[in-house]
XYZ file of C-alpha atoms in Angstrom:
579
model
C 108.607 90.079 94.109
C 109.189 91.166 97.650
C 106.453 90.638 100.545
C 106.513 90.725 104.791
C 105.139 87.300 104.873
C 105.427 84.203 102.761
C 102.284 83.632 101.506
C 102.770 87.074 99.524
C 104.921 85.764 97.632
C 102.153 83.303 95.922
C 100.831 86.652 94.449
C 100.555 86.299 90.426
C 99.760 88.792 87.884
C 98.317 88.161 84.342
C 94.998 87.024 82.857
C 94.025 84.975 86.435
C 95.362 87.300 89.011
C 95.877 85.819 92.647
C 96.563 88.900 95.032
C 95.430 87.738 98.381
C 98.747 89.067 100.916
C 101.019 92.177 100.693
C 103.117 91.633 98.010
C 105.186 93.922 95.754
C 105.667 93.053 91.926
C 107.982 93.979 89.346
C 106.857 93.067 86.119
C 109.038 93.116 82.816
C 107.733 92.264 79.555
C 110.407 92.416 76.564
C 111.391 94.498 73.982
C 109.939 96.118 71.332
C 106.711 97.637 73.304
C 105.406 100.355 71.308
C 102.467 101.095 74.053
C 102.656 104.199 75.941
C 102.939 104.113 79.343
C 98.970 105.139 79.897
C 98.399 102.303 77.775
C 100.183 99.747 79.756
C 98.820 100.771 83.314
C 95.382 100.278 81.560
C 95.842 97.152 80.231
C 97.416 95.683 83.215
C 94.517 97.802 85.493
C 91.814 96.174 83.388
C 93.288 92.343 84.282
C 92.104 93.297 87.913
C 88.648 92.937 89.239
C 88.659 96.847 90.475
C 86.182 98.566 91.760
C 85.640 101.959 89.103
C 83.957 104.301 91.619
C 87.461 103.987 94.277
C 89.931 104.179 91.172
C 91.878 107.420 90.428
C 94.833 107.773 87.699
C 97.877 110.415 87.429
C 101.126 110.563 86.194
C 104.756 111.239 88.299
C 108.495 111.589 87.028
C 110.145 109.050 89.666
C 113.718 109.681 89.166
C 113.800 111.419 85.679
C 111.474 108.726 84.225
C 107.458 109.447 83.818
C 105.246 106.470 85.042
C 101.305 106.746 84.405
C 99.932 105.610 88.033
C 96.954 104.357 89.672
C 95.305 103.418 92.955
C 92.769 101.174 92.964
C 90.582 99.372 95.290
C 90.176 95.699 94.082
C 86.870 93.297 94.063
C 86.746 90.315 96.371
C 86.974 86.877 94.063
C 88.041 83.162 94.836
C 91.639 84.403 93.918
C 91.969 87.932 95.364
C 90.844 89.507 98.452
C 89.350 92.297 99.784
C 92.349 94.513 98.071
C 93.910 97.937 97.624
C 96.357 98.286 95.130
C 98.958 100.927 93.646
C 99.652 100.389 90.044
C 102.488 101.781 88.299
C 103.889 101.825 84.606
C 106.544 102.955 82.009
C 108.296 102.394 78.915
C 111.434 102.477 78.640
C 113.562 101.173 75.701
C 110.994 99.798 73.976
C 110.294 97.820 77.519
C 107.420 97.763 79.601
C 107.308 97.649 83.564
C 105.092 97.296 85.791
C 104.416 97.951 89.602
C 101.509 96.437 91.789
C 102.102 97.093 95.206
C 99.073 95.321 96.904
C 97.538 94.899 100.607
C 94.355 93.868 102.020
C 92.777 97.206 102.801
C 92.707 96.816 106.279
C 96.398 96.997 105.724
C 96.613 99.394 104.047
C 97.928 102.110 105.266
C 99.961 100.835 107.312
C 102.168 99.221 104.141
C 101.445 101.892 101.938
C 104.565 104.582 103.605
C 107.023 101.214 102.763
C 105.524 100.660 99.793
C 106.044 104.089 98.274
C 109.847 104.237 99.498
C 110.291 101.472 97.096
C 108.373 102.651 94.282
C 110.265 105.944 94.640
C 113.760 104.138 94.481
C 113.386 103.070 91.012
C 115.738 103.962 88.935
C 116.961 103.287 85.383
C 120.880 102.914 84.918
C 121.083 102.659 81.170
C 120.644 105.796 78.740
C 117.228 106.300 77.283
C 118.145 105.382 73.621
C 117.055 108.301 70.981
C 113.799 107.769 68.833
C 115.996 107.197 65.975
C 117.784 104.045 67.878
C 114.622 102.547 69.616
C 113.969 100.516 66.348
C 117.261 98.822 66.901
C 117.915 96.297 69.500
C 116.411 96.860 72.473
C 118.496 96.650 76.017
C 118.221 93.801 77.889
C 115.707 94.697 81.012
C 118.136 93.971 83.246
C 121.101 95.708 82.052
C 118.749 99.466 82.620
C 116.535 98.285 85.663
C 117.845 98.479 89.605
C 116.513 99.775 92.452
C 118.093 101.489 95.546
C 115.587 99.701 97.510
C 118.772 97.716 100.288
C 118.723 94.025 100.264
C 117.299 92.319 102.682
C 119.914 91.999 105.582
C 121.107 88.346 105.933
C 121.127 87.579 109.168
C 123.860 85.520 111.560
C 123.110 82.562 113.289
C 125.503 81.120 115.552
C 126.632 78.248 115.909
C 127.964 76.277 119.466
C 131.027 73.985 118.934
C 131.861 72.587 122.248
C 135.490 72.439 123.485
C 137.418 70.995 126.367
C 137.784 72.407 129.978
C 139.616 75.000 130.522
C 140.953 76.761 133.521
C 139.999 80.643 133.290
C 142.761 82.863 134.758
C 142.281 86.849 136.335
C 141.422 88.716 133.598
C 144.502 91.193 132.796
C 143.085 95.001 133.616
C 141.872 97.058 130.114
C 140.895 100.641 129.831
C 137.177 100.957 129.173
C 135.859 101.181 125.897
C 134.386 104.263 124.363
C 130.793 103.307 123.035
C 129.024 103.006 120.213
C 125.845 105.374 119.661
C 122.977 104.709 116.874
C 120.636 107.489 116.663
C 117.211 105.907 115.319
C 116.031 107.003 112.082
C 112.505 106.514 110.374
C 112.096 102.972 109.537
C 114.977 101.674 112.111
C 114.046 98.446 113.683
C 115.398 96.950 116.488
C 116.259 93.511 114.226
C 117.861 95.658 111.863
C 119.986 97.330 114.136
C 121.184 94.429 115.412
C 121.943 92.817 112.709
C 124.105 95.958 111.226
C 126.323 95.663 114.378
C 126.553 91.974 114.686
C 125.102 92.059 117.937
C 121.691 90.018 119.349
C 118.517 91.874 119.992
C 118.505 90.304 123.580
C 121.794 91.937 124.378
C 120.881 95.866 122.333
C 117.137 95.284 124.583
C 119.528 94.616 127.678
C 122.231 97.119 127.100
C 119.126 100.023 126.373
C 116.305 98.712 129.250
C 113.875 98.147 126.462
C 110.771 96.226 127.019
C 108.982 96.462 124.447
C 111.023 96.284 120.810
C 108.397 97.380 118.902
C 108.724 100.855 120.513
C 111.626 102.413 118.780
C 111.065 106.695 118.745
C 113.287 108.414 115.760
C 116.455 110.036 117.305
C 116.354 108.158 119.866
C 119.981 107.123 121.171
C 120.612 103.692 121.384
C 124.086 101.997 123.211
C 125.212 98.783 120.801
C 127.296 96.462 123.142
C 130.029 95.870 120.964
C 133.963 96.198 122.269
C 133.537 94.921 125.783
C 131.514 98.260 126.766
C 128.967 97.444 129.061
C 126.729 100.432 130.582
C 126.163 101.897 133.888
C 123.577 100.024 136.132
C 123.688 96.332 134.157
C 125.563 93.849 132.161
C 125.238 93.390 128.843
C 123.704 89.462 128.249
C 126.630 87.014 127.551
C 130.028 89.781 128.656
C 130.039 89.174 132.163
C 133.559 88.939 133.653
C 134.677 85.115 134.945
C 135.554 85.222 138.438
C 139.506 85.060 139.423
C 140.205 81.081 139.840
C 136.944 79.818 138.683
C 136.918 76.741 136.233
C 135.197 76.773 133.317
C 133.242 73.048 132.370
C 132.279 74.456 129.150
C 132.958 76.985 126.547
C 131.636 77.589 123.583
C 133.110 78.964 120.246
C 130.639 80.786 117.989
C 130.955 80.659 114.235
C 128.408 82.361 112.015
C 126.718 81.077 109.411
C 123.918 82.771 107.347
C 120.041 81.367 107.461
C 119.627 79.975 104.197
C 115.513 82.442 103.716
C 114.730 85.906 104.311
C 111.034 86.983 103.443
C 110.377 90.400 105.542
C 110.190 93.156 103.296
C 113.637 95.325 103.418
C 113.968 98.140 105.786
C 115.614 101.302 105.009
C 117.427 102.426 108.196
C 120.004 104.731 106.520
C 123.006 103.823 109.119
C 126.127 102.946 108.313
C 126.717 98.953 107.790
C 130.365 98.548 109.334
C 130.299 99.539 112.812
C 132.899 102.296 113.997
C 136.016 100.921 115.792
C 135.778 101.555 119.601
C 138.575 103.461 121.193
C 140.079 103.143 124.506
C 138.887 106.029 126.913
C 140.232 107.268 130.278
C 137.162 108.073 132.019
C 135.679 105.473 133.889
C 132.310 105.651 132.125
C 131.937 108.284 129.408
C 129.080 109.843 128.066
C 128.049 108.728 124.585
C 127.303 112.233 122.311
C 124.913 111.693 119.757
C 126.153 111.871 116.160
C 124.593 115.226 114.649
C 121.788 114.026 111.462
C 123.285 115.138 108.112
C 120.792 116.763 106.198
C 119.926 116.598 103.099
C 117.129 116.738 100.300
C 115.274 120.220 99.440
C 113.750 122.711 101.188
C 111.104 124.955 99.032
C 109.545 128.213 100.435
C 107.815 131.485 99.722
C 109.472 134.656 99.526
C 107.108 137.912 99.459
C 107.732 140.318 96.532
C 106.066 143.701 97.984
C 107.085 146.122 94.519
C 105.369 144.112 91.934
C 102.406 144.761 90.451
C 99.462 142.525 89.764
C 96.217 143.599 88.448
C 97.742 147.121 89.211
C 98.117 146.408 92.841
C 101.302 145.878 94.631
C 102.532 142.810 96.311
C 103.132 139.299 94.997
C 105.002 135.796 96.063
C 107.443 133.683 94.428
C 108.653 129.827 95.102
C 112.392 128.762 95.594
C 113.838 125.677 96.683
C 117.083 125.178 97.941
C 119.608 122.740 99.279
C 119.464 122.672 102.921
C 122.565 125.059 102.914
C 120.638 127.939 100.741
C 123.247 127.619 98.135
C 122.103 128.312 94.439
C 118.543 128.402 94.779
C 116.545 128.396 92.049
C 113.291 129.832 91.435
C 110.187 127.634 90.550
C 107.431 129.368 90.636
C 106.503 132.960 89.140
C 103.623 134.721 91.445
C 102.953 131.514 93.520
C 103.281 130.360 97.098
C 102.353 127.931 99.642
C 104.571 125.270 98.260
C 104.182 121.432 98.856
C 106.061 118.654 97.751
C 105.511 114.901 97.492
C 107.066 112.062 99.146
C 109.230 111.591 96.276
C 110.166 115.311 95.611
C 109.592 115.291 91.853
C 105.861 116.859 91.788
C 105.316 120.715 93.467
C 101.725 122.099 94.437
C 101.234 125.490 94.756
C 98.852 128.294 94.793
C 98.881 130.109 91.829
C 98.428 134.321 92.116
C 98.808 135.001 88.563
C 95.647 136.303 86.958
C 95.684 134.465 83.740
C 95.726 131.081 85.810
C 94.574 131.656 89.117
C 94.029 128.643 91.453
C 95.903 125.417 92.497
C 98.621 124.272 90.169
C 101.620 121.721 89.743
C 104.878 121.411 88.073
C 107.332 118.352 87.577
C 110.441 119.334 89.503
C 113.377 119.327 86.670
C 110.843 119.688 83.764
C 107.352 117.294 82.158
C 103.811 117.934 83.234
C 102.204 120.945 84.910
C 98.971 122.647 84.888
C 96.397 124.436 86.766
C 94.452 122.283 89.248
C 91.529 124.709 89.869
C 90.047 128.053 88.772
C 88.911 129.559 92.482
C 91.648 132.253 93.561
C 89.736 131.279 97.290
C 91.258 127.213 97.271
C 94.973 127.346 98.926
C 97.435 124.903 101.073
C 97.419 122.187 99.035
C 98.849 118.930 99.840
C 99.860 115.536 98.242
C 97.878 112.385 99.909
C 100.847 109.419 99.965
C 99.749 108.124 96.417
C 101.000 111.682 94.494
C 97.784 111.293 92.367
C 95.184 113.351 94.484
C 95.629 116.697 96.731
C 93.567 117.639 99.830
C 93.388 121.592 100.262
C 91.245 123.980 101.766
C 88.660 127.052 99.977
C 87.388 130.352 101.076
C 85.145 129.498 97.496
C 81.480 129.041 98.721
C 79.258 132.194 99.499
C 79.651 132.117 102.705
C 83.439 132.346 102.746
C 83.750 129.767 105.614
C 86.448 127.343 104.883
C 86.217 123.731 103.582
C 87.627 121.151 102.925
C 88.569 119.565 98.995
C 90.359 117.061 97.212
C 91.496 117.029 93.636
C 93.315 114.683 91.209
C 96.684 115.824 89.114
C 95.073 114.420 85.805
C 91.602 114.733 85.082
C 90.969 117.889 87.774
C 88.520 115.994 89.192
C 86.990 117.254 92.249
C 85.163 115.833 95.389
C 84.385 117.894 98.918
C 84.635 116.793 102.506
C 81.763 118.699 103.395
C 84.724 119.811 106.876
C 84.774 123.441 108.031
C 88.544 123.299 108.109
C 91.675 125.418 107.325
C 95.205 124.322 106.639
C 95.086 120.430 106.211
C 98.006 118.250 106.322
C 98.241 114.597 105.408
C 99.401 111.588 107.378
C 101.778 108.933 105.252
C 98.999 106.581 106.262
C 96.437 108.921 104.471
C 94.925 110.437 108.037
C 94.814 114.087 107.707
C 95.128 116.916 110.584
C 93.630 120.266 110.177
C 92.628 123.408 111.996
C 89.264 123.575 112.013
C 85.379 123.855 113.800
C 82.751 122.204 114.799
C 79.507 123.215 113.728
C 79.070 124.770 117.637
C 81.990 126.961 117.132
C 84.493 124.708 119.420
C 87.628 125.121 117.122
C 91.073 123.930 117.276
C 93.451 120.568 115.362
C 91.379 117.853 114.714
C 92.653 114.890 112.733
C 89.943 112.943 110.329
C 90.287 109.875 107.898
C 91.718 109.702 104.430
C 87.679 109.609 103.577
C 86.882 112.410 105.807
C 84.918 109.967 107.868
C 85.089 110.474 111.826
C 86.635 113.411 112.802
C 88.214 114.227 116.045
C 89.550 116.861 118.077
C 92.530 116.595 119.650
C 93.363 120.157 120.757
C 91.203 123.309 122.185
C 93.333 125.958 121.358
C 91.978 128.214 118.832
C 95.407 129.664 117.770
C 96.901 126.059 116.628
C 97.660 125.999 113.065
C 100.249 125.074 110.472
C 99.956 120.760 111.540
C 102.760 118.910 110.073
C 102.995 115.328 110.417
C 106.488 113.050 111.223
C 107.102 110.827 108.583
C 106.432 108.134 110.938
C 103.139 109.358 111.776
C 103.715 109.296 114.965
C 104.000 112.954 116.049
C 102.638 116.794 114.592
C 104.226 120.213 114.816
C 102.185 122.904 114.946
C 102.898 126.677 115.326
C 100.345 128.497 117.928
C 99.929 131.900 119.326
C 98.664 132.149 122.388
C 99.359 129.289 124.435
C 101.179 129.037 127.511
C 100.644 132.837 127.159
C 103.619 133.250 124.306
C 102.006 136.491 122.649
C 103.964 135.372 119.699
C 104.245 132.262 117.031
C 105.801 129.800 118.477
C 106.365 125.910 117.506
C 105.128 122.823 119.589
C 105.372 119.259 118.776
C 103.049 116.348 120.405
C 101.722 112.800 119.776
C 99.545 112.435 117.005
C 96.552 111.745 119.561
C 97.043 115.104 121.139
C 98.719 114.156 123.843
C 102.095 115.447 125.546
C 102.210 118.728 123.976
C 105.879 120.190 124.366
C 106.634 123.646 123.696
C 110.070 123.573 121.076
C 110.619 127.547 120.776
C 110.834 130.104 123.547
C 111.464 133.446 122.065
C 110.325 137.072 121.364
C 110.410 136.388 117.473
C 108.312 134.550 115.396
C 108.468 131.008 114.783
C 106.761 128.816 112.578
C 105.440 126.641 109.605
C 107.426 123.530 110.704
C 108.104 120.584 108.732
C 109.924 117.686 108.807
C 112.856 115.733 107.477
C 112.180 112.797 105.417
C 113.603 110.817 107.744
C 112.283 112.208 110.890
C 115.393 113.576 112.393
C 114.952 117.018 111.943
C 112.160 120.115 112.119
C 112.757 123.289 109.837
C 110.970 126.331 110.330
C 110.748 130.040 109.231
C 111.826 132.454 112.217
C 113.145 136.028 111.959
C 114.614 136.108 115.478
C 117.945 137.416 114.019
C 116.197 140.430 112.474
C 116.245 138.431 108.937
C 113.741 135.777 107.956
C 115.837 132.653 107.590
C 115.148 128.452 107.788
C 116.042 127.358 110.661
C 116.457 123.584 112.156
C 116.041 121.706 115.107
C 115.563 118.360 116.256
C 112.196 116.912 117.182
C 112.986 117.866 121.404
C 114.166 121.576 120.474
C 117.530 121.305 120.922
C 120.382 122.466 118.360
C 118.271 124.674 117.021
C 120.698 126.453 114.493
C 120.166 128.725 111.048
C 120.533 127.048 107.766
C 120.176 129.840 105.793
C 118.905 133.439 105.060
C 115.436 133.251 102.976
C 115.605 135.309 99.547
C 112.965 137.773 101.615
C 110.218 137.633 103.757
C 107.281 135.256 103.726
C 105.286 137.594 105.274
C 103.294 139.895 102.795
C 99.783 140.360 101.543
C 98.491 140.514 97.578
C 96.962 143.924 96.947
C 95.054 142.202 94.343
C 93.815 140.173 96.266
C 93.056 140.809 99.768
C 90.159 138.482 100.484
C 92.316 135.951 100.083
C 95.648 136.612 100.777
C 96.493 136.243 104.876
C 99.887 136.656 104.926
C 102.579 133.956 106.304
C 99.853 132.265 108.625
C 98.468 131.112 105.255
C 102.305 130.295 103.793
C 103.998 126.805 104.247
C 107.670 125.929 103.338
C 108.087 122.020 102.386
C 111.141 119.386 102.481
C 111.518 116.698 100.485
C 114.335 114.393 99.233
């Protein structure tokens, strides 16, 4: 059990639930389970006082292992509170496990984003045994069960030992110290970072004039006062340099010693844990370069097929996903485009062009479940919501061909409208979702609504904003537009996710566009053809270092002679990373 706060971890599962605090739970029971998974999520969902009408149900492969899945809003008792909960479950070796992730609602969404990153660690180290061996004797749970979740960092307090007067002499000269850079990442804190270096928050604030530690923005460079450096304009708290003669009265000796509780919830910040050894320097103060992100993960995208014929038309699309360095990519999806991955990058949504199935469908990544979604050739852009079980997209479907607003579940197709004039919707880790879209007087551009669809607001006027994606932090969209500051071509823009501090990323006579993000925030790819070939391109999150990854398998430009009332070329397209 893992929780932010102590009193989450007095959360209980069984037959008299108490689930009153954020709290995540592991639950094991023993061997020889012959239940399915669908049968253990259900029997552990019907020990909670849910609410039916807020509960929807799917299935995901979470690293090569299926897990039947549910979200569920929970019923206020004496022992559980106003509630929402994620419910997971598998079997595995004749074992059962189970996952509640739980938060007041409230809280939701701002706990769900960590919540899933730990879900989607999971992993299994033993071999699934064969059907033929799972009568034997079962594994022991905790010989196939770990997660990649890190441990929660254990942190150094010091300790003063006094010691007698001493008389300081001139300190001998030293060359200054080269330092040490951390580029923020998505889900950096500023007591993590400190802790990683061995350093105090007071003196990483001091050394970085930060106010407010709470504030951290992803790639943002951050000085770590370690090896005597001390930056330009202000010491560093605690190096200061004793004055030649003076006479120390006391010193003090610090030896660490690690605090005996840690109960915050661990925090993936994806740096390195030993700190790089400083090197002397010969300038007087040199210029920290930030440390290039790897990348890494998969890219997917749509490549236009303009000689094949469908319903004895020409022109078709096809999905392939790639590494980020466009070696060996493999094709996923016959006659399909605008690709979307989850989170966890084991379930693709698509639109499906083929004429025996045409609609929204999904695949498991690396083989298991797939299916159509729904049977209107009109409904495109689909997109996961955080959960994986439900998609938001947008349809053309309804007589008058003015676009709306859907979402749709993975297992049981079931449907449920917004009743939002809007076109290419995105979603928010937190469950927000941006769109393009109108108001009923006609004033249209991105307007950003609730994971209900409740209260919808605008927060930009330009009609030729489209293509929103959201940081993994939430805190910032790209969007691709047309026609402001007078470009006269696509190009991409990034700003807060209130609207505010738009800032042009592109400035050429190509096209640009369909952005999305890293999973960790570092990075922006788009589609461009400014080299005379489309290609995936990358950038980081200010426009600079923007550099080609790779050459696309063709164009993702193209329209579907078979179907022209709904086929709008690449403004309709999306490419999608994932890990």
């Amino acid at each position: 059990m893992l929780a932010p706060d102590e009193e989450g971890l007095s959360s209980l599962l069984g037959d008299q639930p108490v689930l009153r605090f954020a709290s995540f739970v592991v639950q094991v029971e023993g061997g020889g389970i012959v239940d399915t998974s669908s049968s253990v999520l259900n029997r552990i969902v019907a020990s909670l006082p849910i609410d039916p009408s807020s509960s929807e149900t799917g299935t995901r492969a979470v690293n090569g292992v299926e897990w039947a899945i549910s979200q569920v809003k929970l019923k206020p008792s004496e022992n559980v509170g106003d509630m929402t909960a994620y419910v997971a479950a598998t079997v595995y070796n004749d074992t059962a496990y189970t996952v509640v992730a739980a938060a007041p609602s409230p809280e939701w969404s701002r706990e769900a984003p960590t919540f899933q990153k730990m879900f989607d660690s999971i992993r299994f180290i033993a071999p699934q045994a064969r059907a033929a061996e799972a009568t034997k004797t079962p594994l022991a749970s905790a010989a196939v069960f770990e997660s990649a979740i890190p441990s929660p960092t254990v942190m150094m307090t010091p300790t003063l030992t006094e010691t007698m007067p001493v008389e300081t002499r001139p300190p001998a000269p030293t060359e200054t110290p080269t330092p040490v850079i951390h580029v923020v990442r998505s889900g950096d804190t500023l007591l993590a970072i400190a802790a990683q270096y061995g350093v105090s928050v007071q003196d990483l604030q001091a050394a970085n004039g930060i106010e407010d530690p709470t504030r951290l923005q992803i790639g943002q460079q951050l000085i770590i006062p370690i090896g005597g450096y001390v930056p330009l304009g202000g010491g560093v708290a605690g190096t200061g340099t004793p004055i030649a003669g003076a006479t120390a009265t006391r010193a003090a000796t610090v030896t660490p010693t690690q605090s005996a509780k840690v109960t915050a919830l661990p925090t993936e910040t994806g740096a390195e844990m030993n700190p790089p050894t400083p090197t002397a320097a010969q300038a007087a103060q040199p210029t920290p370069k930030p440390v290039e992100p790897v990348l890494s993960g998969k890219i997917v995208y749509p490549v236009y097929v303009p000689d094949r014929k469908l319903q004895g038309q020409m022109g078709s699309f096809d999905i392939y996903m790639s590494d980020l360095q466009g070696s060996d990519p493999q094709l996923l999806a016959y006659n399909a485009s605008q690709p979307c991955l989850n989170l966890g990058g084991d379930l693709l949504a698509y639109k499906s062009w083929d004429s025996t199935a045409r609609g929204l469908a999904f695949l498991t990544i690396g083989g298991g479940r797939s299916g159509l979604l729904t049977n209107y050739i009109e409904d495109g852009l689909p997109y996961w919501d955080p959960s994986s079980i439900t998609l938001v997209f947008t349809s053309r479907r309804e007589g008058d061909r003015v676009p709306r607003m859907f979402r749709v579940n993975q297992t049981n197709n079931r449907e449920s409208g917004f009743g939002l004039i809007a076109e290419y919707a995105s979603v928010f880790p937190d469950g927000r979702i941006v769109y393009r879209g109108c108001t009923v007087e006609g004033a249209c551009g991105l307007f950003i609504v609730s994971a209900e669809g409740v209260g919808a607001t605008k927060i930009t006027d330009n009609t030729s904003d489209t293509a929103p994606a959201p940081s993994p932090d939430g805190s910032k969209i790209a969007f691709m537009s047309l026609t402001r500051e007078g470009a006269g071509n696509y190009e991409i823009y990034v700003m807060n996710s209130d609207g505010q501090n738009v800032v042009r990323l592109t400035n050429n006579s190509a096209n640009d566009g369909l952005p999305t993000w890293s999973p960790d925030g570092s990075t922006i790819a788009f589609v461009s053809d400014r080299d005379g070939t489309w290609g995936i391109w990358a950038m980081n999150p200010d426009g600079s270092n923007q550099r080609k990854l790779f050459t696309m398998r063709g164009s993702p430009d193209g329209i579907v002679g078979a179907e022209l009332l709904s086929s709008r070329g690449w403004l309709e397209e999306r490419i999608s990373w994932s890990r």
